[in-house]
Coordinates of C-alpha atoms in Angstrom, one line a residue:
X1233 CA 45.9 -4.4 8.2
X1234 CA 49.0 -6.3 7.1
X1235 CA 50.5 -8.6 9.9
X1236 CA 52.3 -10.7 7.8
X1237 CA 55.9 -10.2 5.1
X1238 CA 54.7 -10.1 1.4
X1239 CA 57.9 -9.6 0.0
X1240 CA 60.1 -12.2 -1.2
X1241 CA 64.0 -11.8 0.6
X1242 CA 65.3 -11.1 -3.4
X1243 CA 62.2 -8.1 -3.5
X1244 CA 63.1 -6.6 -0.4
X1245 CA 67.6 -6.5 -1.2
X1246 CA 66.1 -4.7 -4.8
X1247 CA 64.1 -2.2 -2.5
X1248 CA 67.4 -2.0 0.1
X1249 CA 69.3 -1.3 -2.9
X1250 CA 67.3 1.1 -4.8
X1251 CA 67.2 3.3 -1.4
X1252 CA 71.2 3.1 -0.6
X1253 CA 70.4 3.6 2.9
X1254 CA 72.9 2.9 6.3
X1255 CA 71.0 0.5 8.1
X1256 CA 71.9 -0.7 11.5
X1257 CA 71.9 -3.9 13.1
X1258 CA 71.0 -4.4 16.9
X1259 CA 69.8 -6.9 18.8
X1260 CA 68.3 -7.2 22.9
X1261 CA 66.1 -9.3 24.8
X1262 CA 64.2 -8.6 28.1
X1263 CA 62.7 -11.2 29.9
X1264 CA 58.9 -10.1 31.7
X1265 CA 55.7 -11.7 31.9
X1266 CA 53.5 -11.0 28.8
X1267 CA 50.0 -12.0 29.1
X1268 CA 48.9 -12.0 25.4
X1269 CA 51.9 -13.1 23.0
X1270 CA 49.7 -12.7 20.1
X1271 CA 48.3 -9.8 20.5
X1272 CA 51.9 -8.1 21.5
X1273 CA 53.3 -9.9 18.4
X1274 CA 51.0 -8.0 16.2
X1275 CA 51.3 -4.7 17.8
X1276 CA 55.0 -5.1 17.2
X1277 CA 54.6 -6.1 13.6
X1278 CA 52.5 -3.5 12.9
X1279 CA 54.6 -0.5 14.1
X1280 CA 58.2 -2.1 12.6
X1281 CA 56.6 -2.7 9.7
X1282 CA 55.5 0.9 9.2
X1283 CA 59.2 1.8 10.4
X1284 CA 60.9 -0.4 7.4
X1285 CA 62.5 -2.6 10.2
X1286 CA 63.8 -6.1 9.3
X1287 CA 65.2 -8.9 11.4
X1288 CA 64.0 -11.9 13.5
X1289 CA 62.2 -12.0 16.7
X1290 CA 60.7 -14.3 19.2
X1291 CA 57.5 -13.8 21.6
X1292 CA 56.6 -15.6 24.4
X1293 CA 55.1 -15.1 27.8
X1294 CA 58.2 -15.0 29.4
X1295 CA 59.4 -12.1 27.1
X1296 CA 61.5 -11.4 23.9
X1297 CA 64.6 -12.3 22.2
X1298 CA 65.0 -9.2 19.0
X1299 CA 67.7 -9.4 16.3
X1300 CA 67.3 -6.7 13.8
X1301 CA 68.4 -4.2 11.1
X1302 CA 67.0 -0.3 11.6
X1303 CA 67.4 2.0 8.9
X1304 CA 69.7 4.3 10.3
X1305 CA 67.6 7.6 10.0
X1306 CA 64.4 6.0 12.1
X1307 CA 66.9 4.8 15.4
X1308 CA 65.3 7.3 16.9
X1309 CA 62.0 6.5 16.4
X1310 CA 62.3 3.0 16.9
X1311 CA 64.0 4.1 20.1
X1312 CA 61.6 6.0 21.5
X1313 CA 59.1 3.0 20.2
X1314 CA 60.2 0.3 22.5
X1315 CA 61.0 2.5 25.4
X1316 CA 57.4 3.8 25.9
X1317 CA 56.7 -0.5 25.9
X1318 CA 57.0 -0.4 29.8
X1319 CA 59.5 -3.6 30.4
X1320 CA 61.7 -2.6 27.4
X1321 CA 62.0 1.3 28.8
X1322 CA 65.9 2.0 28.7
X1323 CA 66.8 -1.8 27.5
X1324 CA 70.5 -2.1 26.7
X1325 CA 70.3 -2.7 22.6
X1326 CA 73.4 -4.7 21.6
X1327 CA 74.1 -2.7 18.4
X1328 CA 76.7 -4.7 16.1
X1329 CA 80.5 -3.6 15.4
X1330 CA 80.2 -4.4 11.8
X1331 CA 76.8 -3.3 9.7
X1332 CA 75.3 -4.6 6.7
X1333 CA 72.2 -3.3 5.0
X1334 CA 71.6 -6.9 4.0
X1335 CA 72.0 -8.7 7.6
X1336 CA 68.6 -9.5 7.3
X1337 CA 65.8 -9.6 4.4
X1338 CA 62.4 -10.0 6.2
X1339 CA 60.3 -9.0 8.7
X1340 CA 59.4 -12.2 11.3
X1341 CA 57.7 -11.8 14.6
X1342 CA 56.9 -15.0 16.0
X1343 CA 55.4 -16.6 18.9
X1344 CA 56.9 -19.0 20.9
X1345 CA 56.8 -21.3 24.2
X1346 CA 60.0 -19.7 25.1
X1347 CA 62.8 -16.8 23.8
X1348 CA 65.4 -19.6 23.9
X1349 CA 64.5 -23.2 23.6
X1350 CA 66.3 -24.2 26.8
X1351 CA 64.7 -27.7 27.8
X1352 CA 64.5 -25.9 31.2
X1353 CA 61.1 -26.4 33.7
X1354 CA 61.4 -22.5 34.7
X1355 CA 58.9 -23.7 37.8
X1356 CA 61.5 -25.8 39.3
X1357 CA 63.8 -23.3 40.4
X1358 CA 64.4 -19.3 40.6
X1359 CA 65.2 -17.9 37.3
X1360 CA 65.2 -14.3 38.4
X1361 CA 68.3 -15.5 41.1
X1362 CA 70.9 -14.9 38.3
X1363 CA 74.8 -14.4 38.5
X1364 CA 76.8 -11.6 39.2
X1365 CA 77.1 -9.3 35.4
X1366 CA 80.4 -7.9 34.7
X1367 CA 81.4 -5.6 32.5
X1368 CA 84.5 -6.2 29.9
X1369 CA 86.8 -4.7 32.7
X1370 CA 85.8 -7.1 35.2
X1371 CA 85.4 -9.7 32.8
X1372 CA 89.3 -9.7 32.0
X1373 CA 90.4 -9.6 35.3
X1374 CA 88.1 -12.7 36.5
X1375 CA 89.2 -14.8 33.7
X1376 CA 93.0 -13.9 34.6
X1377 CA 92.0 -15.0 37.8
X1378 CA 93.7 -19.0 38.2
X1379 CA 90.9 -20.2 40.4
X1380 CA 88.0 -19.1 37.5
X1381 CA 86.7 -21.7 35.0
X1382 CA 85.3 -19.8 31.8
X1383 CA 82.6 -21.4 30.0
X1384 CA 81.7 -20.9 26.6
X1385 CA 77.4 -21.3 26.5
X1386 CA 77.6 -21.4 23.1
X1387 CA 77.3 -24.4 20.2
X1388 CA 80.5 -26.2 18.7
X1389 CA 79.6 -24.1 15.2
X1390 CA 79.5 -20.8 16.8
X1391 CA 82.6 -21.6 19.4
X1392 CA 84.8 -23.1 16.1
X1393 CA 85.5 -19.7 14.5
X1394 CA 86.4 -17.6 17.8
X1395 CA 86.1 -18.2 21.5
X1396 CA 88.0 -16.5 24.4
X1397 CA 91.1 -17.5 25.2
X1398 CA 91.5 -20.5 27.6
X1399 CA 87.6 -21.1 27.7
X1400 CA 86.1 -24.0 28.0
X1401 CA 83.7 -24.8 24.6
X1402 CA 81.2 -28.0 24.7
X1403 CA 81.0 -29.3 21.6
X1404 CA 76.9 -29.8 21.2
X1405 CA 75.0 -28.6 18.7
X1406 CA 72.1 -26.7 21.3
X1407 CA 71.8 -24.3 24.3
X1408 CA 70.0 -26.9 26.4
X1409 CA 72.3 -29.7 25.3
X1410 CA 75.4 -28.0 26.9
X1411 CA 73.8 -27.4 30.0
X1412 CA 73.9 -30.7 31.8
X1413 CA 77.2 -31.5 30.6
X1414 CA 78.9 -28.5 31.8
X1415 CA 77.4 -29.2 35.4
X1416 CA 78.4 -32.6 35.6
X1417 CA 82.0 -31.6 34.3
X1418 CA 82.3 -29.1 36.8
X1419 CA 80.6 -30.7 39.8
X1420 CA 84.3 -30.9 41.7
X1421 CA 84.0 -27.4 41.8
X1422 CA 81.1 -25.7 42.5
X1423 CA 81.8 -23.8 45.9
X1424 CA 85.9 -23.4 45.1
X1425 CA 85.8 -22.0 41.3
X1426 CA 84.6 -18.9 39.3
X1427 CA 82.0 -20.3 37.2
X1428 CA 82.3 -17.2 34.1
X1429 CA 80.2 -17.8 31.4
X1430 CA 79.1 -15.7 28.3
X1431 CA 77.5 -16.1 24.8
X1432 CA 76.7 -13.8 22.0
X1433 CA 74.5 -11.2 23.5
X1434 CA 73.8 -12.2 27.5
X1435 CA 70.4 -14.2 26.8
X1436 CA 71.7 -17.9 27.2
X1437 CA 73.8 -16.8 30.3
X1438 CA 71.1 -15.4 31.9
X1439 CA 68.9 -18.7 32.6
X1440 CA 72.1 -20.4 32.6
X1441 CA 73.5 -18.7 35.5
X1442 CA 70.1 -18.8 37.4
X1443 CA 70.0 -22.8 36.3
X1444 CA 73.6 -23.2 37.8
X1445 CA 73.2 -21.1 40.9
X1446 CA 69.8 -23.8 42.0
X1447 CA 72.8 -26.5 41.0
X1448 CA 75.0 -25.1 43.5
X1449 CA 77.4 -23.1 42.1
X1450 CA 78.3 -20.7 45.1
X1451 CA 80.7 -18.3 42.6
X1452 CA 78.6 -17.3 39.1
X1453 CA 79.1 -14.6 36.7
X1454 CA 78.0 -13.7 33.1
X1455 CA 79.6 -11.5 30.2
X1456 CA 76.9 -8.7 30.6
X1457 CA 75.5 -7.8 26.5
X1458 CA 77.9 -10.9 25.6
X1459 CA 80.2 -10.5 22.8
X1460 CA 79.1 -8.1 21.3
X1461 CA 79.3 -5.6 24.1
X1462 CA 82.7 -6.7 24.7
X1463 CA 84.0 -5.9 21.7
X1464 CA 82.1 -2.7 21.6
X1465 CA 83.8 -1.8 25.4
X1466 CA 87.2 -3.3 24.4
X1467 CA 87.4 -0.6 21.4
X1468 CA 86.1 2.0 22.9
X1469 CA 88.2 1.7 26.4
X1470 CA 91.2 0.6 24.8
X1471 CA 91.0 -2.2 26.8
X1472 CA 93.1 -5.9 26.3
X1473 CA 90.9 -8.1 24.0
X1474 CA 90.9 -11.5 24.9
X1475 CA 88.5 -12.7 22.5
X1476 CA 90.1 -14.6 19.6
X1477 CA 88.9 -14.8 15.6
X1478 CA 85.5 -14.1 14.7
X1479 CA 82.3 -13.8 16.7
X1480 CA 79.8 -16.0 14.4
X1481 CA 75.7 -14.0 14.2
X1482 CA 72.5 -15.5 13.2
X1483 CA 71.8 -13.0 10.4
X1484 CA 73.5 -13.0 6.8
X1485 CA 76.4 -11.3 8.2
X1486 CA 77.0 -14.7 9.7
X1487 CA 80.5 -13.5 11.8
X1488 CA 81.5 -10.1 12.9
X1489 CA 85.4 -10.0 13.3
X1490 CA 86.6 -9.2 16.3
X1491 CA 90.3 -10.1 16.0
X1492 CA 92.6 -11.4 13.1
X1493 CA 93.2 -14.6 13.9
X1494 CA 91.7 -17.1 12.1
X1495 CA 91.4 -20.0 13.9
X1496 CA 89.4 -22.6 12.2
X1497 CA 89.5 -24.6 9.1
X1498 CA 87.8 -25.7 6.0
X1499 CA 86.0 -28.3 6.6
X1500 CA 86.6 -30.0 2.9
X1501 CA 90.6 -29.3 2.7
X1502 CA 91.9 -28.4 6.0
X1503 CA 93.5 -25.4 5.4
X1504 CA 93.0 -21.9 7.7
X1505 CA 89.2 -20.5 7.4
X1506 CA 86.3 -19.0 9.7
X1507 CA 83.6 -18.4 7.1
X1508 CA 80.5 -20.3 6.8
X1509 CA 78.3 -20.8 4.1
X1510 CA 75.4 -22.7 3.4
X1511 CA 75.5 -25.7 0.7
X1512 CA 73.8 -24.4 -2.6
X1513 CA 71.6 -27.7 -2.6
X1514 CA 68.6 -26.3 -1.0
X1515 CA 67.7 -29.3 -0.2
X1516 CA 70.7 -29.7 1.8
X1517 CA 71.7 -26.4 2.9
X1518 CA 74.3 -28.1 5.4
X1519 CA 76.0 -24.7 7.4
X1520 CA 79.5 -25.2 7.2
X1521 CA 83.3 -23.9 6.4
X1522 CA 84.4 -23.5 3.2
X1523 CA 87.6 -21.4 1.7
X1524 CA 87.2 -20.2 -1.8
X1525 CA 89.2 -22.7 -3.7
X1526 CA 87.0 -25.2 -2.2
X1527 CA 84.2 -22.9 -3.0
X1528 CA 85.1 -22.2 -6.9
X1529 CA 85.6 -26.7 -6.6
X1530 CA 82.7 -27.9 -5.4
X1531 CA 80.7 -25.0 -7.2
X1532 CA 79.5 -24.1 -3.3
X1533 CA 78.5 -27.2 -2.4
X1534 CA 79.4 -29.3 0.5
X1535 CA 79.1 -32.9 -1.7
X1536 CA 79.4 -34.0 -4.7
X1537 CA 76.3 -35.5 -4.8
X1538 CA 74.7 -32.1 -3.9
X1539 CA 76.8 -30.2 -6.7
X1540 CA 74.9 -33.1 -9.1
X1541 CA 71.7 -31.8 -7.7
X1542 CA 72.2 -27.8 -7.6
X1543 CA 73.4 -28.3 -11.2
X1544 CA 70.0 -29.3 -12.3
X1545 CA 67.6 -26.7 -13.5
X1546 CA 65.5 -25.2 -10.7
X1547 CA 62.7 -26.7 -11.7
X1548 CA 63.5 -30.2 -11.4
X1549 CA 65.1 -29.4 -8.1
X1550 CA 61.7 -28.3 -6.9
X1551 CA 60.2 -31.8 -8.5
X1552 CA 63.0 -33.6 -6.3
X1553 CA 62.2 -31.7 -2.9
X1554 CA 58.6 -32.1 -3.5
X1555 CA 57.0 -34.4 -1.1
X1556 CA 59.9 -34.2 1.4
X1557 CA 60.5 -33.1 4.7
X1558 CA 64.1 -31.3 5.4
X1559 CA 67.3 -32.6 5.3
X1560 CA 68.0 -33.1 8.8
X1561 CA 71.8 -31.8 7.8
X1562 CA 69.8 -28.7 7.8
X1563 CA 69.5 -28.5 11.7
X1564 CA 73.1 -30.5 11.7
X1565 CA 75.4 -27.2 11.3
X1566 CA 78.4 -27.9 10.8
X1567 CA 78.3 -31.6 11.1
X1568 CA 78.4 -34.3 8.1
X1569 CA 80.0 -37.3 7.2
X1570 CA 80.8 -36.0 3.7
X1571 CA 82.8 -33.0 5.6
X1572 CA 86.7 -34.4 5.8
X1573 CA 87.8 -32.4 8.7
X1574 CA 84.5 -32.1 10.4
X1575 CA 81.8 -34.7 11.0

């Protein structure tokens, strides 16, 4: 019984090539209590597996946090899969505006202490006493409103390529890093304001929201399905967007665009950009902005000492990494002091 990914990410993208099939990708979270991780884990494996379904998702007791790419033909089945699982029956899958066969390469089910690492003692307050979910509609006319404050729960990497309009966007690198500055920056106003918040899918605004509501906050509400249902309602009710440049994923896709502005920067030259790429150093693998000239330049590295490194054969890159633990620039996105306009 095979619980585990045997294929390398470059065997599986021959495999996704050889078929030439749509996939889709989708994401969704529930939170419930789950008595055995491990063994749910493995059920789950075993089933996506047999279904050809990729992505990356997280167990825990307190429930699961799904990103993934279906092939297109099985929906159906993998549909009907989760919705005979008892807390997932009818679940509201986020399924992305912009597909790529590619978004992700591997097949990981983990186990975790918690769906999103949000520093949070769950036992100290009720995290089932969440704020008020609004649809796009609703979500347009509360952040019109002058008396709401609109908070961005995302991190400075994510929030630098797109962001609503007028929002407030913390610039810290975790969930649980922005959630004790926004409630000390917004003390003054927790029984006269709107407190709106919203992230990519829902999941960081719903312990958020709960979090905020035990801090006081008499007026909370949350994006329901995030950004990605947003954009999804926007197109398909002709509604305003308010949602500027692009909304950045945590698959290869990296960003889905939702509008044309572009509204950030390389972060070697300065000039107008919103993609990110990883340093070719793999030993560095820094997440950051780069155009294309700076690309073609710095042969897709964020350093010159890095290009001296990923120009080595591969081999002696391995002998260099061997020994050592990961650059910490690796959990840095977006942050460097080698990066000119961001550091």
């Amino acid at each position: 019984m095979q619980l585990y990914n045997k294929l390398s990410a470059k065997e599986r993208e021959a495999l996704i090539d050889e078929a030439g099939e749509d996939r889709l990708t989708l994401s969704f979270y529930a939170y419930a209590k789950i008595g055995n991780p491990h063994l749910f884990r493995n059920h789950l494996f075993i089933a996506w597996d047999q279904m050809d379904v990729l992505g990356r998702i997280y167990v825990a007791h307190e429930g699961i946090n799904a990103q993934l790419s279906v092939p297109a033909t099985r929906f159906e089945e993998f549909k009907e899969f989760i919705d005979n699982i008892y807390f997932l029956e009818g679940v509201r899958l986020n399924i992305a505006i912009e597909h790529d066969a590619k978004a992700f390469l591997k097949l990981k089910v983990k186990v975790r202490k918690k769906i999103v690492a949000d520093g949070l003692n769950d036992a100290t307050f009720d995290v089932t006493n969440k704020g008020v979910h609004v649809d796009a509609l609703k979500f347009n006319e509360l952040i019109s409103d002058p008396n709401t404050v609109l908070v961005d729960m995302r991190n400075h990497y994510e929030s630098e390529i797109g962001h609503f309009q007028g929002a407030i966007t913390p610039d810290v690198d975790t969930f649980r890093d922005s959630l004790p500055i926004i409630e000390n920056d917004l003390k003054e106003h927790k029984e006269d304001k709107n407190l709106v918040m919203y992230c990519t899918g829902g999941i960081r605004c719903e312990k958020a929201s709960a979090y905020y509501k035990h801090k006081g906050f008499k007026n909370v509400y949350q994006l329901e399905g995030g950004i990605i249902e947003y954009a999804r309602q926007v197109e398909n009710q002709k509604l305003e967007n308010k949602f500027i440049g692009k909304n950045f994923v945590f698959d290869h896709r990296r960003a889905e665009q939702i509008s044309e502005e572009v509204i950030a920067h390389c972060h070697q030259c300065g000039k107008p950009c919103d993609k990110h790429v990883n340093c070719a150093n793999e030993a560095c693998h820094l997440l950051f902005i780069q155009c294309e000239e700076c690309a073609e330049k710095m042969n897709n590295c964020c350093s010159k000492d890095c290009m001296e490194i990923a120009a080595l054969p591969y081999e002696e890159q391995k002998a260099l990494r061997k020994g050592k633990g990961n650059s910490n620039k690796i959990f840095k996105k977006g942050r460097s002091e080698v990066l000119k306009y961001k550091s």
